Amino acid sequence: MQLTGLHHLTAITADAPGNNRFYTQTLGLRRVKKTVNQDDTSAYHLFFADGAGSPGTDITFFDWPTAPERRGTNAITRTGLRVTEDSLDFWADRLNGLAGRITTQDGRAGLDVEDPEGQRLRLIAAPAPAGHPWDGSDIPAEHQIRGLGPITISVPDLAPTAALLTQVMNMRQVRDYASPDGQGQVHVFEMGEGGAAAELHVAVQPGLPQARQGAGGVHHVAFRVPDTAALTAWTDRVAGFRVPSSGEVERFYFRSLYFREPGGNLFELATDGPGFDVDEPRETMGEGLSLPPFLEGRRAQIEAGLKPLA
């Protein structure tokens, strides 16, 4: 029983128009779904991914009018975005002034960058299939972002988090390295077939203050399961270990299970399907406001409460 990799990462923005510009124009990702937070319909939920909206390629944002994140531990601290090794020089030139220099961490070359709100990203050279480039991007297909991974979280104590990752979630602890910020050690856990798209990096940093979630921070990270039958098996497994959870939640584009690891970080298990083209053609998905069926009757009210993205 294995998770197959990273599914998506959901972060927080207080500037939806600026966020939309940065991830589509600067990073060249495709906006594959423009919808709302199903638990707070006053907020956009924007999904940016590869050209097909493939599982494992999307970084998503809740649009909330909130203060900036206060950085610290008990938080998801950096999001890896995979590119080919030949692409790092291209990205260093494109992100001139926004990114640091190319460095090697955990044996992989990469480029640290922050979005305009301080969202911490790292473009990482890692083997990846060609995937589904977006032909609406001005970035050449060979240099486009291929997907997520790895994701780094920070906790003050390794043991309880490691127990959940290995005993409940069936991850494997495979190696460690010194944290590049000089604070503690990072322990690498992998799932499925391994590799950057299937790794969670756990930085143990008891000397840091507790983070406060906000704009430029991360809300949760999701891991892939193939289908609803597999999700139900995981739901039973999590319950069997007496880990409190949301129970299965229907998100229309996928089905989910939520629970927190002992360090307080929110995890989600999400199915690969049915996908973002379940309610609109793949060619035009993400252009208009999509609502799941249970919200469709409130469309006029919801649209009236959203700001324009352009």
Backbone as numpy.savetxt, mean C-alpha at the origin, in Angstrom:
# Nx Ny Nz CAx CAy CAz Cx Cy Cz
-0.87 -23.23 3.72 -1.74 -22.04 3.72 -0.84 -20.81 3.72
-0.80 -20.11 2.59 0.15 -19.02 2.43 -0.53 -17.78 1.86
-0.16 -16.63 2.40 -0.45 -15.37 1.72 0.44 -15.31 0.49
-0.01 -14.66 -0.57 0.77 -14.69 -1.81 1.55 -13.42 -2.10
1.44 -12.41 -1.22 2.21 -11.19 -1.42 1.45 -9.99 -0.91
1.95 -8.82 -1.29 1.31 -7.56 -0.92 0.15 -7.29 -1.86
-0.97 -6.83 -1.34 -2.15 -6.53 -2.16 -2.25 -5.04 -2.46
-2.31 -4.22 -1.42 -2.31 -2.76 -1.60 -1.85 -2.12 -0.30
-1.59 -0.84 -0.38 -1.30 -0.04 0.80 -2.19 1.18 0.75
-2.83 1.49 1.88 -3.72 2.65 1.94 -3.13 3.69 2.88
-2.98 4.90 2.37 -2.38 6.00 3.10 -3.39 7.15 3.22
-2.93 8.26 3.77 -3.81 9.39 4.07 -3.29 10.64 3.38
-4.18 11.37 2.74 -3.86 12.67 2.17 -4.84 13.71 2.69
-4.38 14.94 2.86 -5.27 16.06 3.16 -5.42 16.96 1.95
-4.90 16.52 0.81 -4.93 17.32 -0.42 -5.18 16.39 -1.60
-6.44 16.03 -1.81 -6.76 15.07 -2.86 -6.33 15.54 -4.25
-6.57 16.81 -4.64 -6.13 17.22 -5.98 -4.61 17.13 -6.16
-3.85 17.58 -5.15 -2.40 17.50 -5.25 -1.92 16.07 -5.23
-2.55 15.24 -4.43 -2.22 13.82 -4.37 -2.45 13.16 -5.72
-3.58 13.46 -6.33 -3.91 12.90 -7.64 -2.87 13.31 -8.69
-2.45 14.57 -8.65 -1.43 15.04 -9.62 -0.11 14.33 -9.41
0.33 14.19 -8.16 1.65 13.61 -7.92 1.70 12.16 -8.37
0.70 11.37 -8.00 0.79 9.93 -8.29 0.50 9.61 -9.75
-0.28 10.45 -10.43 -0.53 10.19 -11.85 0.49 10.87 -12.75
0.85 12.11 -12.44 1.73 12.87 -13.33 3.20 12.68 -12.99
3.56 12.78 -11.72 4.98 12.66 -11.34 5.42 11.19 -11.34
4.64 10.33 -10.68 5.02 8.92 -10.62 4.47 8.10 -11.78
3.54 8.65 -12.54 3.06 7.98 -13.75 2.17 6.78 -13.52
1.59 6.67 -12.32 0.65 5.58 -12.07 -0.71 5.93 -12.68
-1.50 4.92 -12.92 -2.85 5.15 -13.43 -3.83 5.23 -12.26
-4.71 6.21 -12.28 -5.80 6.21 -11.32 -6.83 5.20 -11.82
-6.92 4.07 -11.13 -7.77 2.99 -11.62 -9.14 2.96 -10.95
-9.30 3.74 -9.89 -10.61 3.81 -9.24 -10.71 5.13 -8.48
-11.77 5.85 -8.78 -12.13 7.04 -8.00 -13.44 6.71 -7.30
-13.37 6.49 -6.00 -14.55 6.12 -5.24 -14.47 6.85 -3.89
-15.24 6.38 -2.92 -15.23 7.00 -1.59 -14.91 5.95 -0.54
-14.46 6.45 0.59 -14.27 5.58 1.75 -15.65 5.02 2.12
-15.79 3.72 2.08 -17.11 3.12 2.31 -17.60 3.31 3.74
-16.71 3.64 4.66 -17.10 3.89 6.05 -17.21 5.38 6.36
-16.81 6.23 5.41 -16.88 7.69 5.56 -17.02 8.29 4.17
-18.24 8.40 3.69 -18.45 8.77 2.28 -18.17 10.24 1.99
-17.78 11.01 3.01 -17.35 12.39 2.74 -15.93 12.42 2.18
-15.24 11.29 2.22 -13.83 11.24 1.82 -13.66 10.43 0.54
-12.86 10.95 -0.38 -12.45 10.15 -1.52 -11.66 8.92 -1.05
-11.72 7.87 -1.85 -10.76 6.77 -1.78 -10.23 6.62 -3.20
-8.98 7.03 -3.38 -8.34 7.04 -4.70 -7.35 5.88 -4.79
-7.39 5.16 -5.90 -6.53 4.01 -6.13 -5.62 4.28 -7.32
-4.31 4.16 -7.12 -3.32 4.34 -8.19 -2.57 3.03 -8.36
-2.42 2.58 -9.62 -1.87 1.25 -9.85 -1.26 1.17 -11.24
-0.99 -0.05 -11.70 -0.52 -0.22 -13.08 -1.70 -0.06 -14.04
-1.45 -0.27 -15.32 -2.47 -0.01 -16.32 -3.70 -0.87 -16.20
-3.58 -2.04 -15.57 -4.72 -2.94 -15.43 -5.31 -2.94 -14.03
-4.73 -2.18 -13.12 -5.19 -2.23 -11.73 -4.92 -3.57 -11.08
-3.79 -4.16 -11.37 -3.47 -5.51 -10.90 -3.28 -5.55 -9.39
-3.75 -6.62 -8.72 -3.46 -6.76 -7.29 -1.95 -6.72 -7.05
-1.56 -6.03 -6.00 -0.14 -5.92 -5.70 0.53 -4.71 -6.30
-0.23 -3.89 -7.06 0.38 -2.71 -7.68 -0.20 -1.41 -7.16
-1.22 -1.45 -6.32 -1.91 -0.20 -6.00 -1.59 0.38 -4.64
-1.36 1.69 -4.68 -1.26 2.51 -3.48 -2.50 3.38 -3.48
-3.21 3.41 -2.36 -4.50 4.08 -2.31 -4.51 5.12 -1.19
-5.44 6.06 -1.30 -5.47 7.18 -0.35 -6.88 7.51 0.10
-7.03 7.68 1.42 -8.21 8.32 1.99 -7.94 9.82 2.05
-8.90 10.61 1.66 -8.78 12.06 1.67 -9.47 12.61 2.91
-8.66 12.91 3.93 -9.21 13.41 5.20 -8.56 14.75 5.55
-9.33 15.74 6.02 -8.75 17.04 6.43 -8.11 16.90 7.80
-6.89 16.46 7.82 -6.23 16.15 9.08 -4.83 16.76 9.12
-4.28 16.87 10.31 -2.93 17.39 10.49 -1.91 16.39 9.95
-0.69 16.86 9.69 0.35 15.93 9.23 0.65 14.85 10.26
1.09 13.72 9.76 1.52 12.62 10.63 2.65 13.08 11.54
2.61 12.61 12.79 3.78 12.73 13.66 4.51 11.41 13.58
5.73 11.45 13.09 6.47 10.22 12.84 6.94 9.57 14.13
7.05 8.25 14.07 7.53 7.50 15.21 7.32 6.02 14.99
7.35 5.27 16.08 7.14 3.84 15.98 5.65 3.52 16.10
5.29 2.22 16.06 3.90 1.79 15.99 3.23 2.37 14.74
3.93 2.26 13.61 3.43 2.84 12.36 4.00 2.10 11.17
3.32 2.25 10.05 3.83 1.78 8.76 4.62 2.95 8.18
5.91 2.74 7.94 6.80 3.89 7.78 7.35 4.11 6.38
7.40 3.09 5.54 7.91 3.32 4.18 7.30 2.30 3.22
6.97 2.80 2.03 6.35 1.98 0.99 7.32 1.79 -0.16
7.69 0.55 -0.43 8.53 0.25 -1.57 7.70 0.20 -2.85
8.26 0.74 -3.93 7.67 0.68 -5.26 8.72 0.10 -6.19
8.42 -1.03 -6.81 9.43 -1.75 -7.57 9.60 -1.21 -8.99
10.84 -1.05 -9.39 11.20 -0.68 -10.76 12.35 -1.58 -11.20
12.71 -1.55 -12.47 13.87 -2.33 -12.92 15.15 -1.61 -12.51
16.22 -2.38 -12.41 17.50 -1.78 -12.01 17.95 -0.72 -13.00
17.66 -0.91 -14.28 18.05 0.06 -15.29 17.26 1.36 -15.20
16.22 1.39 -14.36 15.35 2.56 -14.30 15.74 3.57 -13.23
16.64 3.21 -12.32 16.92 4.11 -11.21 17.52 5.43 -11.66
18.41 5.42 -12.64 18.97 6.68 -13.12 17.89 7.55 -13.76
16.97 6.91 -14.49 15.85 7.64 -15.08 15.05 8.35 -13.98
14.75 7.61 -12.90 13.95 8.19 -11.83 14.72 9.25 -11.05
16.02 9.05 -10.90 16.82 10.07 -10.21 16.77 11.39 -10.97
16.82 11.31 -12.30 16.71 12.54 -13.11 15.31 13.12 -13.03
14.30 12.27 -13.14 12.92 12.75 -13.16 12.54 13.39 -11.82
13.03 12.82 -10.73 12.66 13.29 -9.39 13.71 14.22 -8.80
14.51 14.81 -9.63 15.56 15.71 -9.18 14.98 16.77 -8.23
15.51 16.82 -7.02 15.02 17.75 -6.02 13.99 17.15 -5.08
13.39 16.03 -5.48 12.40 15.35 -4.64 12.95 14.10 -3.97
14.05 13.58 -4.51 14.59 12.32 -4.03 16.03 12.48 -3.59
16.48 11.56 -2.77 17.88 11.51 -2.39 18.70 10.82 -3.47
19.92 10.43 -3.11 20.76 9.72 -4.07 20.45 8.23 -4.04
20.89 7.53 -5.06 20.70 6.08 -5.11 21.58 5.43 -4.05
21.00 4.60 -3.22 21.73 3.89 -2.17 21.32 2.42 -2.18
22.10 1.61 -1.49 21.79 0.18 -1.36 21.37 -0.12 0.06
20.19 -0.76 0.19 19.68 -1.20 1.47 19.23 -2.65 1.33
19.57 -3.47 2.27 19.20 -4.88 2.25 19.56 -5.53 0.91
20.70 -5.12 0.35 21.19 -5.73 -0.87 20.52 -5.25 -2.15
19.61 -4.25 -2.05 18.90 -3.75 -3.23 19.15 -2.26 -3.39
19.45 -1.84 -4.61 19.61 -0.42 -4.89 18.25 0.25 -4.91
18.20 1.50 -4.49 16.93 2.20 -4.47 17.11 3.68 -4.28
15.98 4.36 -4.32 15.95 5.82 -4.30 14.83 6.26 -3.37
15.18 6.91 -2.26 14.16 7.39 -1.33 13.54 8.68 -1.86
12.23 8.79 -1.72 11.50 9.97 -2.19 10.33 10.20 -1.26
9.94 11.45 -1.10 8.73 11.78 -0.34 7.78 12.55 -1.25
6.48 12.26 -1.10 5.51 13.03 -1.87 5.34 14.40 -1.21
4.56 15.31 -1.77 4.47 16.67 -1.21 3.98 16.74 0.23
3.33 15.69 0.74 2.86 15.69 2.12 3.78 14.90 3.04
4.89 14.40 2.50 5.84 13.67 3.33 5.64 12.18 3.37
4.78 11.64 2.50 4.62 10.20 2.41 5.95 9.58 2.00
6.45 8.64 2.80 7.78 8.08 2.57 7.71 6.88 1.62
8.38 7.02 0.49 8.40 6.00 -0.55 9.85 5.63 -0.84
10.04 4.46 -1.45 11.37 4.09 -1.94 11.20 3.33 -3.24
11.77 3.87 -4.31 11.81 3.16 -5.58 12.94 2.15 -5.49
12.59 0.88 -5.66 13.51 -0.22 -5.39 13.74 -1.02 -6.66
15.01 -1.27 -6.97 15.35 -2.12 -8.11 15.17 -3.57 -7.70
14.18 -4.23 -8.29 13.88 -5.61 -7.94 13.32 -6.31 -9.16
13.68 -7.56 -9.38 13.13 -8.29 -10.53 11.61 -8.30 -10.49
11.00 -8.05 -11.63 9.54 -8.01 -11.71 9.12 -8.27 -13.15
8.01 -8.94 -13.36 7.50 -9.11 -14.72 7.10 -7.77 -15.31
6.98 -7.72 -16.62 6.66 -6.46 -17.30 5.31 -5.92 -16.85
4.39 -6.80 -16.48 3.11 -6.36 -15.97 2.26 -5.68 -17.04
1.54 -4.66 -16.61 0.61 -3.97 -17.49 0.91 -2.47 -17.45
1.82 -2.00 -18.28 2.12 -0.57 -18.30 0.86 0.24 -18.67
0.87 1.51 -18.26 -0.24 2.41 -18.58 0.16 3.27 -19.77
-0.57 3.14 -20.86 -0.19 3.89 -22.05 -0.60 5.36 -21.96
-1.29 5.75 -20.90 -1.61 7.16 -20.69 -0.53 7.91 -19.95
0.55 7.24 -19.58 1.64 7.88 -18.86 2.69 8.37 -19.83
3.38 9.45 -19.47 4.49 9.92 -20.30 5.80 9.20 -19.95
5.75 8.30 -18.97 6.93 7.52 -18.59 7.03 6.31 -19.52
8.18 6.10 -20.14 8.33 4.92 -21.00 7.97 3.64 -20.26
7.34 2.71 -20.96 6.84 1.48 -20.33 7.93 0.77 -19.54
9.16 0.76 -20.07 10.23 0.00 -19.41 10.65 0.63 -18.08
10.30 1.90 -17.86 10.67 2.57 -16.61 9.51 2.73 -15.64
8.32 2.31 -16.01 7.17 2.50 -15.14 7.26 1.64 -13.89
6.59 2.10 -12.84 6.55 1.36 -11.58 5.82 0.05 -11.79
6.41 -1.04 -11.30 5.87 -2.39 -11.54 4.95 -2.88 -10.42
5.04 -2.30 -9.24 4.20 -2.77 -8.15 4.78 -2.43 -6.79
4.10 -2.89 -5.76 4.50 -2.63 -4.38 5.59 -3.58 -3.91
6.34 -3.11 -2.94 7.18 -4.00 -2.17 8.64 -3.59 -2.08
9.22 -3.88 -0.93 8.59 -4.31 0.32 7.95 -3.14 1.07
7.21 -3.45 2.13 6.62 -2.46 3.03 7.33 -2.56 4.37
7.64 -1.41 4.97 8.32 -1.37 6.26 7.38 -0.86 7.34
7.33 -1.56 8.46 6.61 -1.09 9.63 7.60 -0.92 10.78
7.22 -0.10 11.75 8.06 0.13 12.93 7.29 -0.29 14.17
7.96 -1.07 15.04 7.38 -1.49 16.32 8.44 -1.33 17.40
8.04 -1.19 18.65 9.03 -1.08 19.72 9.59 -2.41 20.20
8.88 -3.52 19.91 9.27 -4.83 20.44 9.00 -5.87 19.35
10.01 -6.64 18.98 9.86 -7.59 17.89 9.03 -8.81 18.26
9.20 -9.36 19.45 8.69 -10.69 19.77 7.19 -10.86 19.51
6.30 -9.98 20.02 4.87 -10.22 19.79 4.47 -10.08 18.33
5.08 -9.13 17.62 4.77 -8.97 16.20 5.27 -10.17 15.41
6.48 -10.62 15.70 7.04 -11.77 15.00 6.19 -13.02 15.24
5.66 -13.17 16.44 4.83 -14.33 16.73 3.58 -14.33 15.86
2.93 -13.17 15.71 1.75 -13.11 14.85 2.11 -13.38 13.40
3.21 -12.79 12.93 3.60 -12.95 11.53 3.92 -14.41 11.20
4.63 -15.07 12.09 5.07 -16.44 11.79 4.04 -17.50 12.19
3.41 -17.35 13.33 2.51 -18.39 13.81 1.10 -18.27 13.23
0.61 -17.05 13.09 -0.75 -16.85 12.58 -0.74 -16.67 11.06
0.16 -15.81 10.56 0.15 -15.44 9.15 1.09 -16.29 8.29
1.79 -17.22 8.92 2.65 -18.17 8.21 3.76 -17.51 7.39
4.23 -16.35 7.83 5.40 -15.74 7.19 6.67 -16.39 7.72
7.76 -16.19 6.98 9.07 -16.74 7.36 10.03 -15.59 7.66
10.70 -15.66 8.79 11.71 -14.66 9.11 13.01 -15.09 8.46
13.55 -14.25 7.56 14.64 -14.72 6.70 15.97 -14.00 6.89
15.96 -12.77 7.34 17.24 -12.05 7.49 16.97 -10.75 8.24
18.04 -10.00 8.51 17.88 -8.67 9.11 19.00 -7.77 8.63
18.83 -6.48 8.84 19.83 -5.49 8.45 19.65 -4.24 9.30
20.69 -3.42 9.39 20.63 -2.20 10.18 19.66 -1.22 9.54
18.82 -0.60 10.36 17.86 0.37 9.82 18.60 1.53 9.19
18.23 1.93 7.97 18.95 3.02 7.30 18.80 4.37 8.00
17.81 4.53 8.89 17.67 5.79 9.61 18.51 5.80 10.90
19.28 4.73 11.12 20.14 4.67 12.29 19.44 4.26 13.56
18.15 3.92 13.46 17.36 3.56 14.64 17.01 2.08 14.60
17.83 1.25 15.27 17.48 -0.15 15.45 17.79 -1.05 14.26
17.23 -2.23 14.30 17.46 -3.29 13.33 16.15 -3.60 12.61
16.26 -3.95 11.31 15.10 -4.30 10.51 15.11 -5.80 10.25
14.00 -6.46 10.52 13.87 -7.90 10.35 12.92 -8.17 9.18
13.35 -9.03 8.27 12.62 -9.27 7.03 11.81 -10.55 7.14
10.51 -10.41 6.85 9.59 -11.55 6.83 9.04 -11.68 5.41
8.99 -12.91 4.92 8.49 -13.12 3.57 7.33 -14.10 3.58
6.54 -14.03 2.53 5.37 -14.90 2.38 5.38 -15.48 0.98
4.60 -16.52 0.76 4.47 -17.08 -0.58 5.82 -17.45 -1.16
6.04 -17.02 -2.40 7.29 -17.32 -3.09 8.42 -16.37 -2.73
8.15 -15.39 -1.88 9.17 -14.46 -1.45 9.47 -13.41 -2.50
10.55 -12.67 -2.30 10.89 -11.56 -3.19 10.29 -10.26 -2.70
10.70 -9.17 -3.30 10.31 -7.84 -2.81 8.81 -7.64 -2.77
8.06 -8.26 -3.69 6.60 -8.10 -3.73 5.90 -8.89 -2.64
6.65 -9.66 -1.87 6.05 -10.52 -0.84 6.84 -10.43 0.45
7.31 -9.23 0.78 8.09 -9.02 1.99 7.49 -7.93 2.86
7.54 -8.16 4.17 7.24 -7.16 5.17 8.50 -6.97 6.00
8.98 -5.73 6.09 10.17 -5.42 6.86 9.74 -4.78 8.18
10.23 -5.33 9.28 9.83 -4.89 10.61 11.03 -4.23 11.29
10.97 -2.90 11.43 12.02 -2.15 12.12 11.70 -2.11 13.61
12.63 -2.55 14.43 12.43 -2.54 15.88 13.09 -1.30 16.44
12.26 -0.36 16.94 12.74 0.99 17.27 12.14 1.49 18.58
12.54 0.89 19.70 11.94 1.28 20.99 12.31 2.70 21.41
13.34 3.29 20.79 13.74 4.63 21.18 12.94 5.74 20.55
12.05 5.41 19.64 11.25 6.43 18.97 9.96 6.69 19.72
9.41 7.91 19.64 8.10 8.16 20.23 7.02 7.43 19.44
5.84 7.32 20.00 4.74 6.69 19.29 4.24 7.63 18.21
4.04 7.09 17.02 3.56 7.90 15.91 2.11 8.32 16.15
1.73 9.42 15.48 0.33 9.85 15.45 -0.09 9.90 13.99
-1.11 9.15 13.65 -1.53 9.04 12.26 -2.03 10.38 11.73
-1.74 10.66 10.46 -2.19 11.91 9.85 -1.79 11.95 8.39
-1.96 13.10 7.77 -1.63 13.27 6.36 -0.14 12.99 6.15
0.16 12.26 5.10 1.53 11.85 4.85 1.89 10.55 5.54
0.95 9.98 6.27 1.16 8.70 6.93 0.34 7.60 6.27
0.46 6.41 6.82 -0.20 5.22 6.24 -1.31 4.75 7.17
-2.42 4.33 6.58 -3.55 3.81 7.35 -3.44 2.31 7.57
-3.17 1.55 6.50 -3.04 0.09 6.66 -2.33 -0.51 5.46
-1.89 -1.74 5.62 -1.29 -2.51 4.53 -2.10 -3.79 4.36
-2.30 -4.18 3.09 -3.12 -5.36 2.78 -2.27 -6.43 2.11
-2.59 -7.68 2.40 -1.88 -8.83 1.87 -2.84 -9.66 1.01
-2.28 -10.33 0.00 -3.09 -11.02 -1.00 -3.51 -12.42 -0.58
-4.80 -12.70 -0.83 -5.29 -14.08 -0.83 -6.03 -14.27 -2.15
-6.02 -15.47 -2.72 -6.51 -15.61 -4.10 -8.00 -15.43 -4.28
-8.82 -15.84 -3.31 -10.26 -15.84 -3.55 -11.01 -15.85 -2.22
-12.34 -15.85 -2.29 -13.14 -15.78 -1.07 -13.04 -17.04 -0.23
-12.88 -18.20 -0.87 -12.71 -19.43 -0.09 -11.45 -19.35 0.76
-10.38 -18.85 0.18 -9.13 -18.70 0.93 -9.29 -17.67 2.04
-10.02 -16.59 1.78 -10.23 -15.58 2.81 -11.01 -16.17 3.99
-12.01 -16.96 3.70 -12.77 -17.59 4.78 -11.89 -18.50 5.62
-10.98 -19.22 4.97 -10.05 -20.07 5.71 -9.16 -19.22 6.62
-8.71 -18.08 6.11 -7.89 -17.18 6.93 -8.71 -16.57 8.07
-9.96 -16.25 7.80 -10.83 -15.71 8.86 -10.95 -16.71 9.99
-11.14 -17.98 9.64 -11.23 -19.03 10.66 -9.91 -19.18 11.40
-8.81 -19.07 10.67 -7.49 -19.22 11.30 -7.23 -18.09 12.30
-7.50 -16.87 11.89 -7.30 -15.72 12.78 -8.16 -15.86 14.03
-9.41 -16.26 13.83 -10.29 -16.46 14.98 -9.78 -17.58 15.88
-9.22 -18.64 15.27 -8.70 -19.76 16.05 -7.55 -19.36 16.96
-6.81 -18.32 16.57 -5.72 -17.81 17.40 -6.21 -16.70 18.35
-7.52 -16.48 18.34 -8.15 -15.47 19.21 -7.62 -14.08 18.96
-7.34 -13.78 17.71 -6.96 -12.42 17.31 -8.23 -11.67 16.95
-8.54 -10.56 17.62 -9.75 -9.81 17.28 -9.69 -9.31 15.83
-10.82 -9.40 15.13 -10.83 -8.98 13.73 -12.17 -8.37 13.38
-12.24 -7.82 12.17 -13.48 -7.22 11.67 -14.49 -8.26 11.23
-14.05 -9.53 11.03 -14.86 -10.45 10.26 -14.78 -10.05 8.79
-15.29 -10.88 7.92 -15.19 -10.59 6.49 -16.04 -9.37 6.12
-15.46 -8.50 5.32 -16.11 -7.26 4.90 -16.15 -7.24 3.37
-17.32 -6.99 2.81 -17.47 -6.91 1.36 -17.13 -5.50 0.88
-16.05 -5.38 0.12 -15.63 -4.08 -0.43 -15.98 -3.95 -1.90
-16.69 -4.89 -2.46 -17.18 -4.91 -3.83 -16.06 -5.20 -4.83
-14.95 -4.46 -4.77 -13.83 -4.69 -5.68 -12.95 -5.83 -5.19
-13.05 -6.13 -3.91 -12.40 -7.28 -3.28 -13.10 -7.51 -1.95
-12.82 -8.61 -1.31 -13.38 -8.92 0.00 -12.25 -8.93 1.02
-12.50 -8.46 2.23 -11.42 -8.16 3.16 -11.66 -8.69 4.56
-10.55 -8.81 5.28 -10.53 -9.11 6.70 -9.50 -8.18 7.33
-9.86 -7.52 8.45 -8.97 -6.57 9.10 -8.65 -7.02 10.52
-7.39 -6.82 10.93 -6.99 -7.05 12.31 -5.70 -6.29 12.56
-5.37 -6.09 13.81 -4.14 -5.36 14.16 -3.08 -6.31 14.68
-1.84 -6.02 14.29 -0.72 -6.77 14.88 -0.43 -6.17 16.24
0.35 -6.84 17.10 0.53 -6.36 18.48 1.14 -4.96 18.59
1.85 -4.49 17.56 2.38 -3.14 17.59 1.36 -2.08 17.23
0.13 -2.51 16.93 -0.93 -1.55 16.64 -1.16 -1.26 15.18
-0.32 -1.79 14.29 -0.50 -1.52 12.86 -1.66 -2.34 12.31
-2.46 -1.70 11.46 -3.65 -2.34 10.91 -3.28 -3.14 9.67
-3.63 -4.42 9.69 -3.42 -5.33 8.56 -4.77 -5.67 7.93
-4.73 -5.92 6.64 -5.90 -6.36 5.89 -5.49 -7.56 5.04
-6.34 -8.56 4.97 -6.20 -9.61 3.97 -7.27 -9.34 2.93
-6.90 -9.33 1.65 -7.83 -8.94 0.59 -7.73 -9.92 -0.57
-8.87 -10.23 -1.16 -8.91 -11.15 -2.30 -8.43 -10.46 -3.57
-7.90 -11.26 -4.49 -7.42 -10.71 -5.76 -8.56 -10.18 -6.64
-9.75 -10.69 -6.48 -10.85 -10.27 -7.33 -12.06 -9.87 -6.52
-13.08 -9.38 -7.21 -13.24 -9.37 -8.67 -12.47 -8.30 -9.43
-11.98 -7.26 -8.78 -11.15 -6.27 -9.45 -11.89 -4.98 -9.76
-11.12 -4.00 -10.26 -11.65 -2.66 -10.46 -12.49 -2.51 -11.73
-12.45 -3.49 -12.61 -13.27 -3.41 -13.82 -14.60 -4.14 -13.66
-14.98 -4.46 -12.42 -16.24 -5.16 -12.19 -17.44 -4.24 -12.47
-17.25 -2.92 -12.39 -18.37 -2.00 -12.55 -18.15 -0.94 -13.63
-17.05 -1.01 -14.35 -16.81 -0.07 -15.44 -15.77 -0.67 -16.38
-15.78 -0.28 -17.66 -14.83 -0.86 -18.62 -13.39 -0.57 -18.19
-12.51 -1.54 -18.42 -11.11 -1.36 -18.05 -10.51 -0.13 -18.74
-10.96 0.14 -19.96 -10.39 1.25 -20.73 -10.65 2.61 -20.07
-11.74 2.74 -19.33 -12.10 4.04 -18.75 -12.20 4.01 -17.23
-11.82 2.91 -16.59 -11.97 2.84 -15.14 -11.11 3.91 -14.47
-11.66 4.46 -13.42 -10.97 5.51 -12.68 -11.29 6.92 -13.13
-11.99 7.06 -14.24 -12.27 8.41 -14.75 -13.46 9.05 -14.05
-14.53 8.29 -13.86 -15.70 8.81 -13.16 -15.77 8.30 -11.74
-16.75 8.81 -10.98 -16.93 8.37 -9.60 -17.65 7.03 -9.59
-16.99 6.00 -9.06 -17.60 4.68 -8.93 -18.09 4.49 -7.49
-19.28 3.93 -7.37 -19.83 3.63 -6.05 -20.28 2.18 -6.02
-20.02 1.48 -4.93 -20.54 0.11 -4.82 -22.07 0.15 -4.79
-22.72 -0.94 -5.13 -24.19 -0.93 -5.24 -24.91 -0.40 -4.00
-24.39 -0.70 -2.81 -25.11 -0.28 -1.61 -25.04 1.23 -1.36
-24.17 1.95 -2.10 -24.09 3.40 -1.99 -24.69 4.12 -3.20
-25.02 3.40 -4.24 -25.47 4.04 -5.49 -26.70 4.92 -5.28
-27.59 4.53 -4.41 -28.79 5.32 -4.18 -28.52 6.67 -3.54
-27.32 6.86 -3.01 -26.94 8.13 -2.38 -25.98 8.93 -3.24
-25.89 8.60 -4.53 -24.90 9.22 -5.40 -24.96 10.74 -5.38
-26.14 11.33 -5.55 -26.24 12.79 -5.62 -25.72 13.44 -4.34
-26.11 12.89 -3.21 -25.65 13.42 -1.93 -24.14 13.29 -1.78
-23.60 12.13 -2.16 -22.16 11.89 -2.02 -21.37 12.81 -2.96
-21.79 12.91 -4.20 -21.07 13.76 -5.16 -21.07 15.22 -4.70
-22.16 15.67 -4.10 -22.25 17.06 -3.66 -21.24 17.37 -2.56
-20.82 16.35 -1.82 -19.89 16.57 -0.72 -18.43 16.41 -1.07
-18.12 16.10 -2.34 -16.74 15.87 -2.75 -16.19 17.06 -3.52
-14.92 17.36 -3.30 -14.28 18.46 -4.03 -13.81 17.98 -5.40
-13.70 18.87 -6.39 -13.14 18.47 -7.69 -11.67 18.06 -7.54
-11.24 17.11 -8.35 -9.84 16.67 -8.32 -8.97 17.47 -9.26
-9.55 18.03 -10.32 -8.75 18.76 -11.31 -8.30 20.09 -10.77
